[in-house]
CSV table of C-alpha atoms and ligand atoms in Angstrom, one decimal:
chain,number,residue,atom,x,y,z
G,636,MET,CA,89.7,157.6,27.2
G,637,ALA,CA,90.8,154.1,26.4
G,638,ASP,CA,92.4,152.0,29.1
G,639,THR,CA,96.2,151.7,29.0
G,640,ILE,CA,97.3,148.1,29.2
G,641,MET,CA,100.9,146.9,29.8
G,642,VAL,CA,101.8,143.7,28.0
G,643,ALA,CA,104.9,142.2,29.6
G,644,GLY,CA,106.5,140.0,26.9
G,645,GLY,CA,104.7,142.0,24.2
G,646,ALA,CA,107.5,141.3,21.6
G,647,GLY,CA,107.1,137.5,21.9
G,648,TYR,CA,104.9,135.1,19.9
G,649,ILE,CA,101.9,135.3,22.1
G,650,GLY,CA,102.6,138.8,23.3
G,651,SER,CA,102.8,140.3,19.8
G,652,HIS,CA,99.4,138.9,18.9
G,653,MET,CA,98.0,140.1,22.2
G,654,VAL,CA,99.2,143.6,21.4
G,655,HIS,CA,97.7,143.5,18.0
G,656,GLN,CA,94.3,142.5,19.3
G,657,LEU,CA,94.3,145.1,22.1
G,658,ILE,CA,95.0,147.8,19.5
G,659,GLU,CA,92.3,146.5,17.2
G,660,GLU,CA,89.9,146.9,20.0
G,661,GLY,CA,90.9,150.4,20.8
G,662,TYR,CA,93.2,149.9,23.8
G,663,ASP,CA,96.3,152.0,24.4
G,664,VAL,CA,99.2,149.6,24.8
G,665,VAL,CA,102.6,149.7,26.6
G,666,ILE,CA,105.0,146.9,25.8
G,667,VAL,CA,107.7,145.8,28.2
G,668,ASP,CA,110.2,143.3,26.9
G,669,ASN,CA,113.9,142.6,27.3
G,670,LEU,CA,114.1,141.0,23.8
G,671,SER,CA,115.8,137.9,25.2
G,672,THR,CA,113.4,135.7,23.3
G,673,GLY,CA,111.2,138.4,21.7
G,674,HIS,CA,111.9,140.3,18.5
G,675,ARG,CA,112.3,144.0,17.9
G,676,ARG,CA,110.5,143.6,14.6
G,677,ALA,CA,107.6,142.0,16.4
G,678,VAL,CA,107.1,145.2,18.5
G,679,ASN,CA,103.9,146.9,17.3
G,680,PRO,CA,104.6,150.4,16.1
G,681,LYS,CA,101.3,151.6,17.5
G,682,ALA,CA,102.3,150.6,21.1
G,683,ARG,CA,104.9,152.4,23.3
G,684,PHE,CA,107.9,150.1,23.8
G,685,TYR,CA,110.1,150.0,26.9
G,686,GLU,CA,113.1,147.7,26.6
G,687,GLY,CA,114.0,146.2,29.9
G,688,ASP,CA,113.7,143.3,32.3
G,689,THR,CA,110.7,142.5,34.6
G,690,ARG,CA,113.2,141.4,37.3
G,691,ASP,CA,114.4,145.0,37.4
G,692,LEU,CA,112.2,146.9,39.9
G,693,ASP,CA,113.7,150.3,39.1
G,694,PHE,CA,112.9,149.8,35.4
G,695,LEU,CA,109.4,148.7,36.1
G,696,ASN,CA,108.8,151.6,38.5
G,697,GLN,CA,110.0,154.1,35.9
G,698,VAL,CA,107.5,152.6,33.3
G,699,PHE,CA,104.6,152.7,35.8
G,700,GLU,CA,105.5,156.3,36.7
G,701,ARG,CA,105.6,157.5,33.1
G,702,GLU,CA,102.5,155.6,32.0
G,703,ASN,CA,99.0,155.6,33.5
G,704,ILE,CA,98.5,151.8,33.3
G,705,GLN,CA,95.2,150.3,34.4
G,706,ALA,CA,96.1,146.6,34.0
G,707,VAL,CA,98.9,144.2,33.2
G,708,ILE,CA,98.9,141.2,30.9
G,709,HIS,CA,101.9,139.1,31.9
G,710,MET,CA,103.3,137.0,29.0
G,711,ASP,CA,106.9,137.4,29.8
G,712,ALA,CA,108.4,134.0,30.6
G,713,PHE,CA,110.8,131.3,29.4
G,714,SER,CA,108.8,128.3,28.1
G,715,ILE,CA,111.0,125.6,26.7
G,716,VAL,CA,110.3,122.5,28.7
G,717,PRO,CA,113.5,120.5,28.0
G,718,GLU,CA,115.6,123.6,28.7
G,719,SER,CA,113.8,124.0,32.1
G,720,VAL,CA,114.7,120.4,33.0
G,721,LYS,CA,118.4,121.1,32.3
G,722,ASN,CA,118.5,124.6,33.8
G,723,PRO,CA,115.7,124.9,36.4
G,724,LEU,CA,117.2,127.9,38.1
G,725,LYS,CA,117.0,130.0,34.9
G,726,TYR,CA,113.3,129.3,35.0
G,727,PHE,CA,112.7,130.1,38.6
G,728,ASP,CA,114.8,133.2,38.3
G,729,ASN,CA,113.2,134.7,35.2
G,730,ASN,CA,109.6,133.5,35.7
G,731,VAL,CA,109.1,133.5,39.4
G,732,ILE,CA,111.3,136.4,40.4
G,733,GLY,CA,110.0,138.4,37.4
G,734,MET,CA,106.5,138.0,38.8
G,735,VAL,CA,107.5,139.0,42.3
G,736,LYS,CA,109.0,142.3,41.0
G,737,LEU,CA,106.0,142.9,38.7
G,738,PHE,CA,103.6,142.5,41.6
G,739,GLU,CA,105.8,144.8,43.8
G,740,ALA,CA,105.7,147.5,41.2
G,741,MET,CA,102.0,147.0,40.6
G,742,GLN,CA,101.3,147.2,44.4
G,743,GLN,CA,103.4,150.4,44.7
G,744,HIS,CA,101.4,152.0,41.8
G,745,ALA,CA,98.0,150.7,42.9
G,746,ILE,CA,97.4,148.7,39.8
G,747,HIS,CA,94.6,146.3,40.5
G,748,TYR,CA,94.3,143.8,37.6
G,749,LEU,CA,96.6,141.2,36.2
G,750,ILE,CA,96.0,138.6,33.4
G,751,PHE,CA,98.6,135.9,33.4
G,752,SER,CA,99.7,133.4,30.7
G,753,SER,CA,99.7,130.1,32.5
G,754,THR,CA,100.0,126.7,30.9
G,755,ALA,CA,98.7,123.1,30.6
G,756,ALA,CA,102.1,122.2,31.9
G,757,THR,CA,100.9,123.1,35.4
G,758,PHE,CA,98.8,119.9,35.3
G,759,GLY,CA,101.7,117.5,34.5
G,760,GLN,CA,100.3,114.1,33.4
G,761,PRO,CA,96.6,114.6,33.9
G,762,LYS,CA,94.6,111.6,35.0
G,763,LYS,CA,91.4,112.6,33.3
G,764,THR,CA,90.8,114.1,29.8
G,765,PRO,CA,89.6,116.6,28.9
G,766,VAL,CA,91.3,118.6,31.7
G,767,ALA,CA,89.0,120.7,33.8
G,768,ASP,CA,90.0,124.0,35.4
G,769,SER,CA,89.8,122.2,38.8
G,770,ALA,CA,92.0,119.2,37.9
G,771,PRO,CA,95.0,118.6,40.2
G,772,GLN,CA,98.0,120.6,39.3
G,773,GLU,CA,101.1,118.3,39.5
G,774,PRO,CA,103.8,119.6,37.1
G,775,ILE,CA,106.4,117.2,35.8
G,776,ASN,CA,109.0,119.8,34.8
G,777,PRO,CA,110.4,123.0,36.2
G,778,TYR,CA,108.7,125.1,33.5
G,779,GLY,CA,105.3,123.9,34.7
G,780,GLU,CA,106.4,124.2,38.3
G,781,SER,CA,107.5,127.8,37.8
G,782,LYS,CA,104.1,128.7,36.3
G,783,LEU,CA,102.3,126.9,39.1
G,784,MET,CA,104.3,128.9,41.6
G,785,MET,CA,103.3,132.1,39.8
G,786,GLU,CA,99.6,131.0,39.9
G,787,GLN,CA,99.9,130.4,43.7
G,788,MET,CA,101.6,133.8,44.2
G,789,MET,CA,98.5,135.4,42.6
G,790,LYS,CA,96.2,134.0,45.2
G,791,TRP,CA,98.2,135.4,48.2
G,792,VAL,CA,98.8,138.7,46.5
G,793,ASP,CA,95.1,139.1,45.9
G,794,GLN,CA,94.4,138.3,49.6
G,795,ALA,CA,97.1,140.7,50.9
G,796,TYR,CA,96.9,143.6,48.5
G,797,GLY,CA,93.7,143.2,46.6
G,798,ILE,CA,95.3,142.7,43.2
G,799,LYS,CA,92.8,140.7,41.2
G,800,SER,CA,94.0,138.3,38.6
G,801,VAL,CA,93.0,135.7,36.1
G,802,ALA,CA,95.3,132.8,35.1
G,803,LEU,CA,94.7,131.5,31.6
G,804,ARG,CA,96.2,128.1,31.0
G,805,TYR,CA,96.9,127.6,27.4
G,806,PHE,CA,97.1,124.2,25.8
G,807,ASN,CA,99.0,124.3,22.5
G,808,ALA,CA,99.1,127.9,21.1
G,809,ALA,CA,99.2,127.8,17.3
G,810,GLY,CA,98.8,129.8,14.2
G,811,ALA,CA,99.4,133.4,13.4
G,812,LEU,CA,97.6,136.6,12.4
G,813,GLU,CA,95.8,135.9,9.1
G,814,ASP,CA,97.7,138.5,7.1
G,815,GLY,CA,101.0,136.8,8.0
G,816,SER,CA,102.5,140.0,9.3
G,817,ILE,CA,103.4,138.5,12.7
G,818,GLY,CA,103.9,134.9,13.7
G,819,GLU,CA,105.9,132.3,15.6
G,820,ASP,CA,109.7,132.6,15.6
G,821,HIS,CA,111.6,130.8,18.3
G,822,ASN,CA,115.3,130.1,18.4
G,823,PRO,CA,115.7,127.1,18.8
G,824,GLU,CA,112.3,126.1,17.5
G,825,THR,CA,110.9,123.1,19.4
G,826,HIS,CA,107.2,123.4,18.5
G,827,LEU,CA,105.5,120.9,16.2
G,828,ILE,CA,103.7,123.1,13.6
G,829,PRO,CA,106.6,125.5,12.9
G,830,ILE,CA,108.9,122.5,12.5
G,831,ILE,CA,106.4,120.8,10.1
G,832,LEU,CA,106.2,124.0,8.0
G,833,ARG,CA,110.0,124.2,8.0
G,834,THR,CA,110.0,120.7,6.6
G,835,ALA,CA,107.4,121.7,4.0
G,836,MET,CA,109.6,124.5,2.9
G,837,GLY,CA,112.5,122.1,2.5
G,838,GLU,CA,114.6,123.7,5.2
G,839,GLN,CA,115.0,120.3,6.8
G,840,ASP,CA,114.6,117.0,5.2
G,841,THR,CA,112.5,115.0,7.6
G,842,LEU,CA,110.2,115.7,10.5
G,843,LYS,CA,110.9,113.5,13.5
G,844,ILE,CA,107.8,112.3,15.2
G,845,TYR,CA,108.8,111.7,18.8
G,846,GLY,CA,107.3,108.4,19.9
G,847,ASN,CA,104.7,106.2,18.4
G,848,ASP,CA,104.1,103.9,21.4
G,849,TYR,CA,102.0,106.3,23.5
G,850,ASN,CA,98.6,105.3,24.9
G,851,THR,CA,96.6,107.1,22.1
G,852,PRO,CA,94.6,105.8,19.1
G,853,ASP,CA,97.6,106.0,16.7
G,854,GLY,CA,100.4,105.9,19.2
G,855,THR,CA,101.5,109.5,18.8
G,856,ASN,CA,100.8,112.3,21.3
G,857,VAL,CA,97.4,114.0,21.3
G,858,ARG,CA,97.3,117.8,21.8
G,859,ASP,CA,94.8,120.5,21.7
G,860,TYR,CA,95.8,123.3,19.3
G,861,VAL,CA,94.2,126.7,19.9
G,862,HIS,CA,94.6,129.7,17.7
G,863,ILE,CA,96.7,132.6,19.0
G,864,ILE,CA,94.1,135.2,18.2
G,865,ASP,CA,91.4,133.2,20.1
G,866,LEU,CA,93.9,133.2,23.1
G,867,ALA,CA,94.4,136.9,22.8
G,868,GLN,CA,90.6,137.4,22.8
G,869,ALA,CA,90.3,135.4,26.0
G,870,HIS,CA,92.6,137.8,27.8
G,871,ILE,CA,90.5,140.8,26.8
G,872,LEU,CA,87.4,139.0,28.1
G,873,ALA,CA,89.3,138.1,31.3
G,874,LEU,CA,90.3,141.8,31.8
G,875,LYS,CA,86.6,142.9,31.3
G,876,TYR,CA,85.6,140.2,33.8
G,877,LEU,CA,87.9,141.6,36.5
G,878,GLN,CA,87.1,145.2,35.7
G,879,ALA,CA,83.4,144.3,36.2
G,880,GLY,CA,84.2,143.4,39.8
G,881,ASN,CA,84.4,139.6,39.5
G,882,PRO,CA,86.8,137.5,41.7
G,883,SER,CA,90.2,136.2,40.7
G,884,ASP,CA,90.0,132.9,38.9
G,885,ALA,CA,91.8,130.5,36.5
G,886,PHE,CA,90.6,129.0,33.2
G,887,ASN,CA,91.8,126.4,30.8
G,888,LEU,CA,92.0,127.5,27.1
G,889,GLY,CA,91.9,125.0,24.3
G,890,SER,CA,89.8,124.1,21.3
G,891,SER,CA,88.6,121.0,23.2
G,892,THR,CA,89.5,118.8,20.2
G,893,GLY,CA,92.6,116.6,20.4
G,894,PHE,CA,94.8,115.9,17.3
G,895,SER,CA,97.6,113.3,17.2
G,896,VAL,CA,101.0,114.3,15.8
G,897,GLN,CA,100.2,112.2,12.8
G,898,GLU,CA,96.9,113.9,12.3
G,899,ILE,CA,98.6,117.3,12.4
G,900,VAL,CA,101.2,116.2,9.8
G,901,ALA,CA,98.4,114.9,7.5
G,902,ALA,CA,96.4,118.2,7.9
G,903,ALA,CA,99.6,120.2,7.1
G,904,ARG,CA,100.2,118.1,4.0
G,905,GLU,CA,96.7,119.0,2.8
G,906,VAL,CA,97.2,122.7,3.6
G,907,THR,CA,100.6,123.1,2.1
G,908,GLN,CA,100.3,120.5,-0.7
G,909,LYS,CA,103.8,119.4,0.1
G,910,PRO,CA,105.0,115.9,0.9
G,911,ILE,CA,106.5,116.7,4.4
G,912,PRO,CA,108.6,113.5,4.9
G,913,ALA,CA,108.3,112.2,8.4
G,914,GLU,CA,109.8,109.3,10.4
G,915,PHE,CA,109.3,108.0,13.9
G,916,ALA,CA,112.0,108.7,16.4
G,917,PRO,CA,112.4,107.9,20.1
G,918,ARG,CA,110.2,109.7,22.7
G,919,ARG,CA,111.4,113.2,23.5
G,920,GLY,CA,111.0,112.7,27.3
G,921,GLY,CA,108.4,114.5,29.5
G,922,ASP,CA,105.6,114.4,26.9
G,923,PRO,CA,102.2,113.4,28.4
G,924,ASP,CA,100.2,111.0,26.2
G,925,THR,CA,97.2,113.3,25.8
G,926,LEU,CA,96.5,116.9,26.7
G,927,VAL,CA,93.0,118.2,25.8
G,928,ALA,CA,91.4,121.2,27.6
G,929,ASP,CA,87.9,121.4,29.0
G,930,SER,CA,87.3,125.1,28.2
G,931,SER,CA,83.6,125.0,29.2
G,932,ARG,CA,84.1,127.4,32.2
G,933,ALA,CA,86.0,130.0,30.0
G,934,LYS,CA,83.1,129.9,27.6
G,935,LYS,CA,80.4,130.1,30.3
G,936,VAL,CA,82.0,132.6,32.7
G,937,LEU,CA,84.1,134.7,30.4
G,938,GLY,CA,81.8,134.4,27.3
G,939,TRP,CA,84.8,133.1,25.3
G,940,LYS,CA,83.9,132.1,21.7
G,941,PRO,CA,86.9,130.7,19.8
G,942,LYS,CA,86.7,131.7,16.2
G,943,TYR,CA,89.0,129.0,14.8
G,944,ASP,CA,87.6,125.5,15.3
G,945,ASN,CA,89.2,123.9,12.3
G,946,ILE,CA,92.8,122.7,12.4
G,947,HIS,CA,93.3,123.3,8.7
G,948,ASP,CA,92.5,127.0,9.1
G,949,ILE,CA,94.8,127.2,12.1
G,950,ILE,CA,97.7,125.6,10.1
G,951,GLN,CA,96.9,127.8,7.1
G,952,THR,CA,97.5,131.0,9.2
G,953,ALA,CA,100.9,129.6,10.3
G,954,TRP,CA,101.7,128.6,6.7
G,955,THR,CA,100.9,132.2,5.4
G,956,TRP,CA,103.3,133.6,8.0
G,957,LYS,CA,106.0,131.0,7.1
G,958,GLN,CA,105.7,131.7,3.4
G,959,LYS,CA,106.0,135.4,3.9
G,960,HIS,CA,108.8,135.2,6.5
G,961,PRO,CA,110.8,132.0,5.8
G,962,GLN,CA,113.6,133.3,8.1
G,963,GLY,CA,111.2,134.6,10.8
G,964,TYR,CA,112.0,138.1,12.0
G,965,GLN,CA,115.7,137.8,11.0
G,966,ASP,CA,116.8,140.2,13.7
G,967,LYS,CA,118.9,137.9,15.9
O,2391,UFG,N1,106.7,116.9,18.3
O,2391,UFG,C1,107.3,116.0,17.4
O,2391,UFG,N2,108.3,116.4,16.6
O,2391,UFG,C2,108.8,117.7,16.7
O,2391,UFG,C3,108.3,118.6,17.6
O,2391,UFG,C4,107.2,118.1,18.4
O,2391,UFG,O1,106.8,114.8,17.2
O,2391,UFG,O2,109.8,118.0,16.0
O,2391,UFG,C5,105.6,116.4,19.1
O,2391,UFG,C6,105.9,116.5,20.6
O,2391,UFG,O3,106.5,115.3,21.0
O,2391,UFG,C7,104.5,116.6,21.1
O,2391,UFG,C8,103.7,117.4,20.0
O,2391,UFG,O4,104.5,117.3,18.9
O,2391,UFG,O5,103.8,115.4,21.2
O,2391,UFG,C9,103.6,118.9,20.4
O,2391,UFG,O6,104.9,119.4,20.7
O,2391,UFG,P1,105.2,120.9,21.0
O,2391,UFG,O7,106.6,121.1,21.4
O,2391,UFG,O8,104.7,121.7,19.8
O,2391,UFG,O9,104.2,121.3,22.2
O,2391,UFG,P2,104.1,120.7,23.7
O,2391,UFG,O10,102.8,120.0,23.7
O,2391,UFG,O11,105.3,120.0,24.0
O,2391,UFG,O12,104.2,122.1,24.5
O,2391,UFG,C10,103.2,123.0,24.6
O,2391,UFG,C11,103.9,124.3,24.9
O,2391,UFG,C12,104.6,124.3,26.2
O,2391,UFG,C13,103.7,123.9,27.3
O,2391,UFG,C14,103.0,122.6,26.9
O,2391,UFG,C15,102.0,122.2,27.9
O,2391,UFG,O13,104.7,124.7,23.9
O,2391,UFG,O14,105.1,125.6,26.5
O,2391,UFG,O15,102.4,122.7,25.7
O,2391,UFG,O16,102.2,120.8,28.2
O,2391,UFG,F1,104.3,123.7,28.4
């Protein structure tokens, strides 16, 4: 019988693609989501959905008692950097406390495997690029700090209770399922590609490029955009890696190619065939110059083979979603 996997945050952008991919590969899936940032319409009808909060231990215990879960994929977190700077306690409460409760419930129900969505934000302003898995983790905002605390918790929980875990640190998650049935819909939207596509659709007049005086070739920030389905695939490989008896570990996930904001805008103009007016604006604050992943260990140890290595293809999938769902899920 197929393993049953719980996806915490399975109604979110990354979670909904994760659930899709698990179901594609024959897994049985349980979604836990409180729909605070996720969407009811992003809940996959082939999964069993429990609406509730990961900070609620009674709720989690009920789910673990009803379902025979073998592993948890934890994607349930707040992730807006500027919001975390304004309201750090919201982030420590939801992200850190949520993980404490999840681990308590897992321990009580003898669930041995956790795959965790971590982030490049745990590295802060890296001194070397590309960023290796072993680079120093010195977050520069509460969001990154909360995820680092969660990674650290994993180490001690493994030591004390034997719960094995893999942290996957994504760089810039991008794109959507190719058929455009699920995709990215945040409110407010802060991410570059969805805002570019909103501008392409004429929903806003001009894209603001935050800063053109960074220490990069064209002065705009350089980021590493990795397709959401490739990210989902890495989680399945990490799960198999743990189930094969391998030790807990952490891996950086990116395409290993950096693109400046201006390069992304140029690629989006080619994909959409729209003018996409853009203007320079002051720095947003808290943006590191360059963030590019060294994903060589994920490739070597997990056998990860990203399918999308072309930024145009990645943007095309986001564009298909946007054209099919100009207003996103429209359920909020
Ligand atoms: N940007 C613009 N204009 C916009 C939006 C973004 O110029 O309207 C720029 C940003 O300044 C940045 C780049 O586009 O240089 C990418 O910005 P995103 O907000 O799309 O992504 P970030 O790199 O800021 O954040 C991502 C994740 C975070 C994670 C972080 C790791 O969304 O959750 O990577 O550093 F924390």
